[in-house]
Amino acid sequence: MLKDLLRVTTDSSDSTPVQVSSGNLNTPESARAYGVRMGKKLAKKPGKYALCMPQKPANLHEFAIGFGQGIPAFSMKSDAAVMTVSVPDAHVDMFQAAALGISKARQLVVAPANIATPSGIANQIERVVEGNSAFSMDGYHLQKNNFTQVIGRSSENKPQLVTVLYKGDADSDELDLGLAFKGCTFDSGGMNMKPSASVSKMKKDMGAAALGVGLLKWLSIAKPKVNVVLGFSMAENAVSSTAMRTGDIYPFKGKSVEITNTDAE
């Protein structure tokens, strides 16, 4: 299971105070860069830290994003140290949403493809929305609907299709936004195999889905008054005896599709 390496709280007991300088928050760019530097510095010695904020901090949202970017997002060690930072009550929700949202997205992008599998990402979605009444989640049985005969059929990590409805405005049935996230957890290129120089980077072909899970984390904490539907499609483009081939033709709903390149999923 993926372990979250950052906690944000309001409890500053037994924490080492760290002053946040207002002079580094003057612009969004400087605030984010400052957050990255501070996150990296504190991560060298994970522990409990109390962030002492200026009286009226500017660009605090950008600083929080940078902080979430600066700390490690993934570790294979079961006993990996977790950093806990406390933030004043007035800023904790915003800081949590931004820092933990970006940290969750980075965690999935950095995790190897044998951990961030299609079902692994679906499980992370479920963990984020579980117990929150603002969310409703639906997973589709793709095999039963014959949707796995092309991309994903050659992998033992079967495809996942998940939709999540975030209903932040309980008084409205209108949708404000719909978002779709691609999650190809490893794109080998199939029979049209990618060259060695680029295939090692193809575990990051699920970056959009990782961003979507980070957005879910942000929504769960920030609780904006909007209604959003998020669709996630996850699959692994692998090579095996069951993989699609160039020249294969597949019928679907009275039409047919010819595969000319297995890397064009």
PDB file of C-alpha atoms in Angstrom:
ATOM      1  CA  MET A   1       0.000   0.000   0.000  1.00  0.00           C
ATOM      2  CA  LEU A   2       1.222   3.506  -0.793  1.00  0.00           C
ATOM      3  CA  LYS A   3       2.192   5.395   2.345  1.00  0.00           C
ATOM      4  CA  ASP A   4       1.513   9.106   2.681  1.00  0.00           C
ATOM      5  CA  LEU A   5       4.679  10.844   3.888  1.00  0.00           C
ATOM      6  CA  LEU A   6       3.139  14.192   4.895  1.00  0.00           C
ATOM      7  CA  ARG A   7       0.582  15.061   7.568  1.00  0.00           C
ATOM      8  CA  VAL A   8      -0.837  18.522   8.171  1.00  0.00           C
ATOM      9  CA  THR A   9      -2.457  19.409  11.487  1.00  0.00           C
ATOM     10  CA  THR A  10      -3.153  22.310  13.840  1.00  0.00           C
ATOM     11  CA  ASP A  11      -1.508  20.593  16.825  1.00  0.00           C
ATOM     12  CA  SER A  12       1.876  22.238  17.372  1.00  0.00           C
ATOM     13  CA  SER A  13       2.765  20.428  20.614  1.00  0.00           C
ATOM     14  CA  ASP A  14       6.294  18.967  20.678  1.00  0.00           C
ATOM     15  CA  SER A  15       6.997  20.594  17.297  1.00  0.00           C
ATOM     16  CA  THR A  16      10.090  22.493  16.196  1.00  0.00           C
ATOM     17  CA  PRO A  17       9.086  26.046  15.201  1.00  0.00           C
ATOM     18  CA  VAL A  18       9.966  27.144  11.664  1.00  0.00           C
ATOM     19  CA  GLN A  19       9.467  30.775  10.674  1.00  0.00           C
ATOM     20  CA  VAL A  20       7.872  31.430   7.285  1.00  0.00           C
ATOM     21  CA  SER A  21       9.381  34.662   5.928  1.00  0.00           C
ATOM     22  CA  SER A  22       6.929  37.117   4.377  1.00  0.00           C
ATOM     23  CA  GLY A  23       9.721  38.434   2.150  1.00  0.00           C
ATOM     24  CA  ASN A  24       9.765  35.160   0.224  1.00  0.00           C
ATOM     25  CA  LEU A  25       6.010  35.255  -0.435  1.00  0.00           C
ATOM     26  CA  ASN A  26       5.864  38.448  -2.484  1.00  0.00           C
ATOM     27  CA  THR A  27       4.994  36.770  -5.805  1.00  0.00           C
ATOM     28  CA  PRO A  28       3.355  33.426  -6.671  1.00  0.00           C
ATOM     29  CA  GLU A  29       6.603  32.263  -8.293  1.00  0.00           C
ATOM     30  CA  SER A  30       8.819  33.175  -5.340  1.00  0.00           C
ATOM     31  CA  ALA A  31       6.325  31.705  -2.867  1.00  0.00           C
ATOM     32  CA  ARG A  32       6.232  28.350  -4.661  1.00  0.00           C
ATOM     33  CA  ALA A  33      10.021  28.206  -4.995  1.00  0.00           C
ATOM     34  CA  TYR A  34      10.331  29.068  -1.291  1.00  0.00           C
ATOM     35  CA  GLY A  35       7.912  26.273  -0.420  1.00  0.00           C
ATOM     36  CA  VAL A  36       9.949  23.763  -2.454  1.00  0.00           C
ATOM     37  CA  ARG A  37      13.176  24.822  -0.707  1.00  0.00           C
ATOM     38  CA  MET A  38      11.628  24.594   2.743  1.00  0.00           C
ATOM     39  CA  GLY A  39      10.018  21.226   2.034  1.00  0.00           C
ATOM     40  CA  LYS A  40      13.332  19.794   0.802  1.00  0.00           C
ATOM     41  CA  LYS A  41      15.226  21.231   3.786  1.00  0.00           C
ATOM     42  CA  LEU A  42      12.837  19.852   6.411  1.00  0.00           C
ATOM     43  CA  ALA A  43      12.611  16.498   4.612  1.00  0.00           C
ATOM     44  CA  LYS A  44      16.311  15.905   5.310  1.00  0.00           C
ATOM     45  CA  LYS A  45      15.315  15.389   8.943  1.00  0.00           C
ATOM     46  CA  PRO A  46      11.620  14.354   9.033  1.00  0.00           C
ATOM     47  CA  GLY A  47       9.866  15.128  12.273  1.00  0.00           C
ATOM     48  CA  LYS A  48       7.265  17.493  13.719  1.00  0.00           C
ATOM     49  CA  TYR A  49       7.442  21.119  12.649  1.00  0.00           C
ATOM     50  CA  ALA A  50       5.263  24.128  13.420  1.00  0.00           C
ATOM     51  CA  LEU A  51       5.098  26.617  10.553  1.00  0.00           C
ATOM     52  CA  CYS A  52       4.986  30.113  12.049  1.00  0.00           C
ATOM     53  CA  MET A  53       3.140  32.276   9.533  1.00  0.00           C
ATOM     54  CA  PRO A  54       3.375  36.038   8.994  1.00  0.00           C
ATOM     55  CA  GLN A  55       0.363  38.023  10.184  1.00  0.00           C
ATOM     56  CA  LYS A  56      -1.064  38.429   6.674  1.00  0.00           C
ATOM     57  CA  PRO A  57       0.747  35.925   4.445  1.00  0.00           C
ATOM     58  CA  ALA A  58       0.527  36.550   0.704  1.00  0.00           C
ATOM     59  CA  ASN A  59       0.509  33.741  -1.876  1.00  0.00           C
ATOM     60  CA  LEU A  60       0.207  31.123   0.844  1.00  0.00           C
ATOM     61  CA  HIS A  61      -1.558  28.751  -1.561  1.00  0.00           C
ATOM     62  CA  GLU A  62       1.472  28.776  -3.888  1.00  0.00           C
ATOM     63  CA  PHE A  63       3.790  28.281  -0.918  1.00  0.00           C
ATOM     64  CA  ALA A  64       1.756  25.225   0.155  1.00  0.00           C
ATOM     65  CA  ILE A  65       1.916  23.732  -3.360  1.00  0.00           C
ATOM     66  CA  GLY A  66       5.677  24.226  -3.371  1.00  0.00           C
ATOM     67  CA  PHE A  67       5.976  22.650   0.069  1.00  0.00           C
ATOM     68  CA  GLY A  68       4.082  19.581  -1.173  1.00  0.00           C
ATOM     69  CA  GLN A  69       6.442  19.429  -4.169  1.00  0.00           C
ATOM     70  CA  GLY A  70       9.530  19.666  -1.987  1.00  0.00           C
ATOM     71  CA  ILE A  71       8.996  16.694   0.290  1.00  0.00           C
ATOM     72  CA  PRO A  72       9.481  13.052  -0.802  1.00  0.00           C
ATOM     73  CA  ALA A  73       6.274  11.617  -2.237  1.00  0.00           C
ATOM     74  CA  PHE A  74       7.073   7.904  -2.316  1.00  0.00           C
ATOM     75  CA  SER A  75       9.147   5.332  -0.471  1.00  0.00           C
ATOM     76  CA  MET A  76       9.417   1.549  -0.701  1.00  0.00           C
ATOM     77  CA  LYS A  77      10.304   1.406   3.004  1.00  0.00           C
ATOM     78  CA  SER A  78       7.452   0.337   5.274  1.00  0.00           C
ATOM     79  CA  ASP A  79       9.041   2.334   8.113  1.00  0.00           C
ATOM     80  CA  ALA A  80       9.626   5.487   6.045  1.00  0.00           C
ATOM     81  CA  ALA A  81       9.530   8.575   8.239  1.00  0.00           C
ATOM     82  CA  VAL A  82       6.429  10.755   8.020  1.00  0.00           C
ATOM     83  CA  MET A  83       6.736  14.518   8.300  1.00  0.00           C
ATOM     84  CA  THR A  84       4.089  16.296  10.373  1.00  0.00           C
ATOM     85  CA  VAL A  85       3.649  20.053  10.008  1.00  0.00           C
ATOM     86  CA  SER A  86       1.275  22.185  12.027  1.00  0.00           C
ATOM     87  CA  VAL A  87      -0.370  25.251  10.534  1.00  0.00           C
ATOM     88  CA  PRO A  88      -2.493  27.900  12.288  1.00  0.00           C
ATOM     89  CA  ASP A  89      -6.258  27.275  12.273  1.00  0.00           C
ATOM     90  CA  ALA A  90      -6.908  30.166   9.891  1.00  0.00           C
ATOM     91  CA  HIS A  91      -4.813  28.578   7.147  1.00  0.00           C
ATOM     92  CA  VAL A  92      -4.910  24.837   7.804  1.00  0.00           C
ATOM     93  CA  ASP A  93      -7.669  23.843   5.350  1.00  0.00           C
ATOM     94  CA  MET A  94      -6.096  25.720   2.460  1.00  0.00           C
ATOM     95  CA  PHE A  95      -2.600  24.454   3.276  1.00  0.00           C
ATOM     96  CA  GLN A  96      -3.821  20.863   3.683  1.00  0.00           C
ATOM     97  CA  ALA A  97      -5.727  20.913   0.410  1.00  0.00           C
ATOM     98  CA  ALA A  98      -2.847  22.332  -1.633  1.00  0.00           C
ATOM     99  CA  ALA A  99       0.088  20.469  -0.054  1.00  0.00           C
ATOM    100  CA  LEU A 100      -1.613  17.092   0.323  1.00  0.00           C
ATOM    101  CA  GLY A 101      -3.267  17.319  -3.107  1.00  0.00           C
ATOM    102  CA  ILE A 102       0.025  17.888  -4.935  1.00  0.00           C
ATOM    103  CA  SER A 103       1.783  15.317  -2.742  1.00  0.00           C
ATOM    104  CA  LYS A 104      -0.793  12.652  -3.631  1.00  0.00           C
ATOM    105  CA  ALA A 105      -0.447  13.355  -7.367  1.00  0.00           C
ATOM    106  CA  ARG A 106       3.361  13.182  -7.147  1.00  0.00           C
ATOM    107  CA  GLN A 107       3.184   9.963  -5.129  1.00  0.00           C
ATOM    108  CA  LEU A 108       1.362   8.159  -7.929  1.00  0.00           C
ATOM    109  CA  VAL A 109       3.607   9.547 -10.682  1.00  0.00           C
ATOM    110  CA  VAL A 110       6.780   8.542  -8.836  1.00  0.00           C
ATOM    111  CA  ALA A 111       5.530   5.080  -7.787  1.00  0.00           C
ATOM    112  CA  PRO A 112       6.683   2.240 -10.073  1.00  0.00           C
ATOM    113  CA  ALA A 113       4.247   0.642 -12.489  1.00  0.00           C
ATOM    114  CA  ASN A 114       4.056  -2.600 -10.507  1.00  0.00           C
ATOM    115  CA  ILE A 115       2.547  -0.610  -7.626  1.00  0.00           C
ATOM    116  CA  ALA A 116       0.626   2.150  -9.434  1.00  0.00           C
ATOM    117  CA  THR A 117      -1.338  -0.400 -11.462  1.00  0.00           C
ATOM    118  CA  PRO A 118      -4.840   0.266 -12.827  1.00  0.00           C
ATOM    119  CA  SER A 119      -6.395  -1.333  -9.736  1.00  0.00           C
ATOM    120  CA  GLY A 120      -3.814   0.386  -7.526  1.00  0.00           C
ATOM    121  CA  ILE A 121      -4.925   3.805  -8.768  1.00  0.00           C
ATOM    122  CA  ALA A 122      -8.589   2.806  -8.426  1.00  0.00           C
ATOM    123  CA  ASN A 123      -7.865   1.837  -4.808  1.00  0.00           C
ATOM    124  CA  GLN A 124      -6.265   5.224  -4.180  1.00  0.00           C
ATOM    125  CA  ILE A 125      -9.375   6.938  -5.559  1.00  0.00           C
ATOM    126  CA  GLU A 126     -11.507   4.875  -3.200  1.00  0.00           C
ATOM    127  CA  ARG A 127      -9.281   5.739  -0.226  1.00  0.00           C
ATOM    128  CA  VAL A 128      -9.574   9.468  -0.927  1.00  0.00           C
ATOM    129  CA  VAL A 129     -13.374   9.551  -1.274  1.00  0.00           C
ATOM    130  CA  GLU A 130     -14.251   6.875   1.302  1.00  0.00           C
ATOM    131  CA  GLY A 131     -16.439   8.172   4.122  1.00  0.00           C
ATOM    132  CA  ASN A 132     -17.005  11.587   2.508  1.00  0.00           C
ATOM    133  CA  SER A 133     -20.703  12.103   1.786  1.00  0.00           C
ATOM    134  CA  ALA A 134     -19.926  14.715  -0.894  1.00  0.00           C
ATOM    135  CA  PHE A 135     -18.538  11.972  -3.145  1.00  0.00           C
ATOM    136  CA  SER A 136     -20.183   9.077  -4.951  1.00  0.00           C
ATOM    137  CA  MET A 137     -18.044   6.550  -6.818  1.00  0.00           C
ATOM    138  CA  ASP A 138     -18.916   4.079  -9.548  1.00  0.00           C
ATOM    139  CA  GLY A 139     -16.704   1.399 -11.058  1.00  0.00           C
ATOM    140  CA  TYR A 140     -17.630  -0.396 -14.267  1.00  0.00           C
ATOM    141  CA  HIS A 141     -17.089  -4.081 -15.012  1.00  0.00           C
ATOM    142  CA  LEU A 142     -15.220  -3.618 -18.257  1.00  0.00           C
ATOM    143  CA  GLN A 143     -14.745  -7.303 -18.988  1.00  0.00           C
ATOM    144  CA  LYS A 144     -18.500  -7.930 -18.855  1.00  0.00           C
ATOM    145  CA  ASN A 145     -19.075  -5.111 -21.323  1.00  0.00           C
ATOM    146  CA  ASN A 146     -16.402  -6.377 -23.748  1.00  0.00           C
ATOM    147  CA  PHE A 147     -14.383  -3.167 -23.509  1.00  0.00           C
ATOM    148  CA  THR A 148     -11.029  -4.844 -22.819  1.00  0.00           C
ATOM    149  CA  GLN A 149     -10.432  -6.571 -26.145  1.00  0.00           C
ATOM    150  CA  VAL A 150      -7.874  -3.989 -27.306  1.00  0.00           C
ATOM    151  CA  ILE A 151      -5.879  -1.879 -24.817  1.00  0.00           C
ATOM    152  CA  GLY A 152      -5.179  -3.728 -21.598  1.00  0.00           C
ATOM    153  CA  ARG A 153      -6.148  -7.244 -22.608  1.00  0.00           C
ATOM    154  CA  SER A 154      -2.495  -8.370 -22.786  1.00  0.00           C
ATOM    155  CA  SER A 155      -1.745  -7.385 -19.186  1.00  0.00           C
ATOM    156  CA  GLU A 156      -2.521  -9.295 -16.001  1.00  0.00           C
ATOM    157  CA  ASN A 157      -3.298  -5.871 -14.500  1.00  0.00           C
ATOM    158  CA  LYS A 158      -6.776  -5.465 -15.903  1.00  0.00           C
ATOM    159  CA  PRO A 159      -8.191  -2.071 -16.952  1.00  0.00           C
ATOM    160  CA  GLN A 160     -10.305   0.033 -14.617  1.00  0.00           C
ATOM    161  CA  LEU A 161     -12.923   2.650 -15.433  1.00  0.00           C
ATOM    162  CA  VAL A 162     -14.035   4.783 -12.497  1.00  0.00           C
ATOM    163  CA  THR A 163     -16.301   7.814 -12.260  1.00  0.00           C
ATOM    164  CA  VAL A 164     -16.564  10.039  -9.216  1.00  0.00           C
ATOM    165  CA  LEU A 165     -19.205  12.676  -8.611  1.00  0.00           C
ATOM    166  CA  TYR A 166     -18.254  15.457  -6.236  1.00  0.00           C
ATOM    167  CA  LYS A 167     -21.377  17.280  -5.104  1.00  0.00           C
ATOM    168  CA  GLY A 168     -20.185  20.366  -3.292  1.00  0.00           C
ATOM    169  CA  ASP A 169     -23.423  22.244  -3.978  1.00  0.00           C
ATOM    170  CA  ALA A 170     -26.067  20.014  -2.443  1.00  0.00           C
ATOM    171  CA  ASP A 171     -28.845  22.429  -3.436  1.00  0.00           C
ATOM    172  CA  SER A 172     -28.162  22.123  -7.163  1.00  0.00           C
ATOM    173  CA  ASP A 173     -28.487  19.225  -9.588  1.00  0.00           C
ATOM    174  CA  GLU A 174     -26.484  21.079 -12.240  1.00  0.00           C
ATOM    175  CA  LEU A 175     -22.958  19.984 -13.120  1.00  0.00           C
ATOM    176  CA  ASP A 176     -20.385  22.782 -13.194  1.00  0.00           C
ATOM    177  CA  LEU A 177     -17.538  20.788 -14.685  1.00  0.00           C
ATOM    178  CA  GLY A 178     -16.691  17.403 -16.181  1.00  0.00           C
ATOM    179  CA  LEU A 179     -13.113  16.112 -16.330  1.00  0.00           C
ATOM    180  CA  ALA A 180     -11.582  12.972 -17.879  1.00  0.00           C
ATOM    181  CA  PHE A 181      -8.205  11.557 -16.870  1.00  0.00           C
ATOM    182  CA  LYS A 182      -6.101   9.092 -18.859  1.00  0.00           C
ATOM    183  CA  GLY A 183      -4.084   6.584 -16.840  1.00  0.00           C
ATOM    184  CA  CYS A 184      -1.906   4.328 -19.000  1.00  0.00           C
ATOM    185  CA  THR A 185       0.105   2.911 -16.102  1.00  0.00           C
ATOM    186  CA  PHE A 186       2.837   1.587 -18.390  1.00  0.00           C
ATOM    187  CA  ASP A 187       2.876   2.129 -22.120  1.00  0.00           C
ATOM    188  CA  SER A 188       5.315  -0.326 -23.700  1.00  0.00           C
ATOM    189  CA  GLY A 189       3.963   0.549 -27.133  1.00  0.00           C
ATOM    190  CA  GLY A 190       2.664  -3.003 -27.518  1.00  0.00           C
ATOM    191  CA  MET A 191       3.882  -4.844 -30.620  1.00  0.00           C
ATOM    192  CA  ASN A 192       5.080  -1.466 -31.920  1.00  0.00           C
ATOM    193  CA  MET A 193       7.533  -1.435 -29.023  1.00  0.00           C
ATOM    194  CA  LYS A 194       8.943   1.885 -27.898  1.00  0.00           C
ATOM    195  CA  PRO A 195      12.744   2.294 -28.102  1.00  0.00           C
ATOM    196  CA  SER A 196      14.812   1.659 -24.977  1.00  0.00           C
ATOM    197  CA  ALA A 197      15.674   5.330 -24.622  1.00  0.00           C
ATOM    198  CA  SER A 198      12.052   6.299 -23.981  1.00  0.00           C
ATOM    199  CA  VAL A 199      10.276   3.190 -22.654  1.00  0.00           C
ATOM    200  CA  SER A 200      11.741   3.647 -19.155  1.00  0.00           C
ATOM    201  CA  LYS A 201       9.749   6.874 -18.826  1.00  0.00           C
ATOM    202  CA  MET A 202       6.444   5.290 -19.801  1.00  0.00           C
ATOM    203  CA  LYS A 203       5.346   4.597 -16.236  1.00  0.00           C
ATOM    204  CA  LYS A 204       4.534   8.304 -16.192  1.00  0.00           C
ATOM    205  CA  ASP A 205       1.940   7.938 -18.950  1.00  0.00           C
ATOM    206  CA  MET A 206      -0.621   7.901 -16.150  1.00  0.00           C
ATOM    207  CA  GLY A 207       0.244  11.437 -15.043  1.00  0.00           C
ATOM    208  CA  ALA A 208      -3.237  12.752 -15.879  1.00  0.00           C
ATOM    209  CA  ALA A 209      -4.897  10.120 -13.670  1.00  0.00           C
ATOM    210  CA  ALA A 210      -2.432  10.967 -10.881  1.00  0.00           C
ATOM    211  CA  LEU A 211      -3.380  14.627 -11.239  1.00  0.00           C
ATOM    212  CA  GLY A 212      -7.054  13.630 -10.981  1.00  0.00           C
ATOM    213  CA  VAL A 213      -6.477  11.754  -7.711  1.00  0.00           C
ATOM    214  CA  GLY A 214      -4.615  14.796  -6.379  1.00  0.00           C
ATOM    215  CA  LEU A 215      -7.571  16.954  -7.400  1.00  0.00           C
ATOM    216  CA  LEU A 216      -9.913  14.605  -5.522  1.00  0.00           C
ATOM    217  CA  LYS A 217      -7.734  15.060  -2.440  1.00  0.00           C
ATOM    218  CA  TRP A 218      -7.944  18.829  -2.851  1.00  0.00           C
ATOM    219  CA  LEU A 219     -11.733  18.718  -3.291  1.00  0.00           C
ATOM    220  CA  SER A 220     -12.144  16.540  -0.184  1.00  0.00           C
ATOM    221  CA  ILE A 221     -10.418  19.156   1.985  1.00  0.00           C
ATOM    222  CA  ALA A 222     -11.157  22.499   0.307  1.00  0.00           C
ATOM    223  CA  LYS A 223     -14.858  21.616  -0.171  1.00  0.00           C
ATOM    224  CA  PRO A 224     -15.643  24.171  -2.913  1.00  0.00           C
ATOM    225  CA  LYS A 225     -19.333  24.751  -3.596  1.00  0.00           C
ATOM    226  CA  VAL A 226     -19.353  23.223  -7.091  1.00  0.00           C
ATOM    227  CA  ASN A 227     -20.520  19.968  -8.652  1.00  0.00           C
ATOM    228  CA  VAL A 228     -17.889  18.081 -10.637  1.00  0.00           C
ATOM    229  CA  VAL A 229     -17.837  14.675 -12.325  1.00  0.00           C
ATOM    230  CA  LEU A 230     -14.422  13.067 -12.799  1.00  0.00           C
ATOM    231  CA  GLY A 231     -13.810  10.086 -15.083  1.00  0.00           C
ATOM    232  CA  PHE A 232     -10.722   7.887 -14.784  1.00  0.00           C
ATOM    233  CA  SER A 233      -9.653   5.278 -17.348  1.00  0.00           C
ATOM    234  CA  MET A 234      -6.670   3.123 -16.376  1.00  0.00           C
ATOM    235  CA  ALA A 235      -4.950   0.418 -18.430  1.00  0.00           C
ATOM    236  CA  GLU A 236      -1.520  -1.081 -19.058  1.00  0.00           C
ATOM    237  CA  ASN A 237      -0.303  -1.450 -22.642  1.00  0.00           C
ATOM    238  CA  ALA A 238       1.772  -4.623 -22.328  1.00  0.00           C
ATOM    239  CA  VAL A 239       3.240  -7.221 -24.689  1.00  0.00           C
ATOM    240  CA  SER A 240       2.149 -10.850 -24.479  1.00  0.00           C
ATOM    241  CA  SER A 241       0.624 -13.617 -26.591  1.00  0.00           C
ATOM    242  CA  THR A 242      -2.782 -11.978 -26.123  1.00  0.00           C
ATOM    243  CA  ALA A 243      -1.664  -8.516 -27.248  1.00  0.00           C
ATOM    244  CA  MET A 244      -3.306  -6.866 -30.243  1.00  0.00           C
ATOM    245  CA  ARG A 245      -1.314  -6.856 -33.458  1.00  0.00           C
ATOM    246  CA  THR A 246      -1.002  -4.417 -36.330  1.00  0.00           C
ATOM    247  CA  GLY A 247      -3.576  -5.374 -38.940  1.00  0.00           C
ATOM    248  CA  ASP A 248      -6.059  -6.783 -36.409  1.00  0.00           C
ATOM    249  CA  ILE A 249      -9.678  -5.749 -37.022  1.00  0.00           C
ATOM    250  CA  TYR A 250     -12.214  -5.474 -34.220  1.00  0.00           C
ATOM    251  CA  PRO A 251     -15.992  -5.169 -34.687  1.00  0.00           C
ATOM    252  CA  PHE A 252     -17.898  -2.868 -32.349  1.00  0.00           C
ATOM    253  CA  LYS A 253     -21.545  -1.810 -32.513  1.00  0.00           C
ATOM    254  CA  GLY A 254     -21.940  -2.431 -36.245  1.00  0.00           C
ATOM    255  CA  LYS A 255     -18.630  -0.856 -37.193  1.00  0.00           C
ATOM    256  CA  SER A 256     -15.053  -2.112 -37.324  1.00  0.00           C
ATOM    257  CA  VAL A 257     -11.685  -0.722 -36.333  1.00  0.00           C
ATOM    258  CA  GLU A 258      -8.346  -1.752 -37.870  1.00  0.00           C
ATOM    259  CA  ILE A 259      -5.232  -1.529 -35.736  1.00  0.00           C
ATOM    260  CA  THR A 260      -2.395   0.110 -37.649  1.00  0.00           C
ATOM    261  CA  ASN A 261      -0.195   1.018 -34.677  1.00  0.00           C
ATOM    262  CA  THR A 262      -0.399  -0.615 -31.241  1.00  0.00           C
ATOM    263  CA  ASP A 263       1.235   2.465 -29.722  1.00  0.00           C
ATOM    264  CA  ALA A 264      -1.695   4.685 -30.672  1.00  0.00           C
ATOM    265  CA  GLU A 265      -3.982   3.798 -27.797  1.00  0.00           C
TER     266      GLU A 265
END
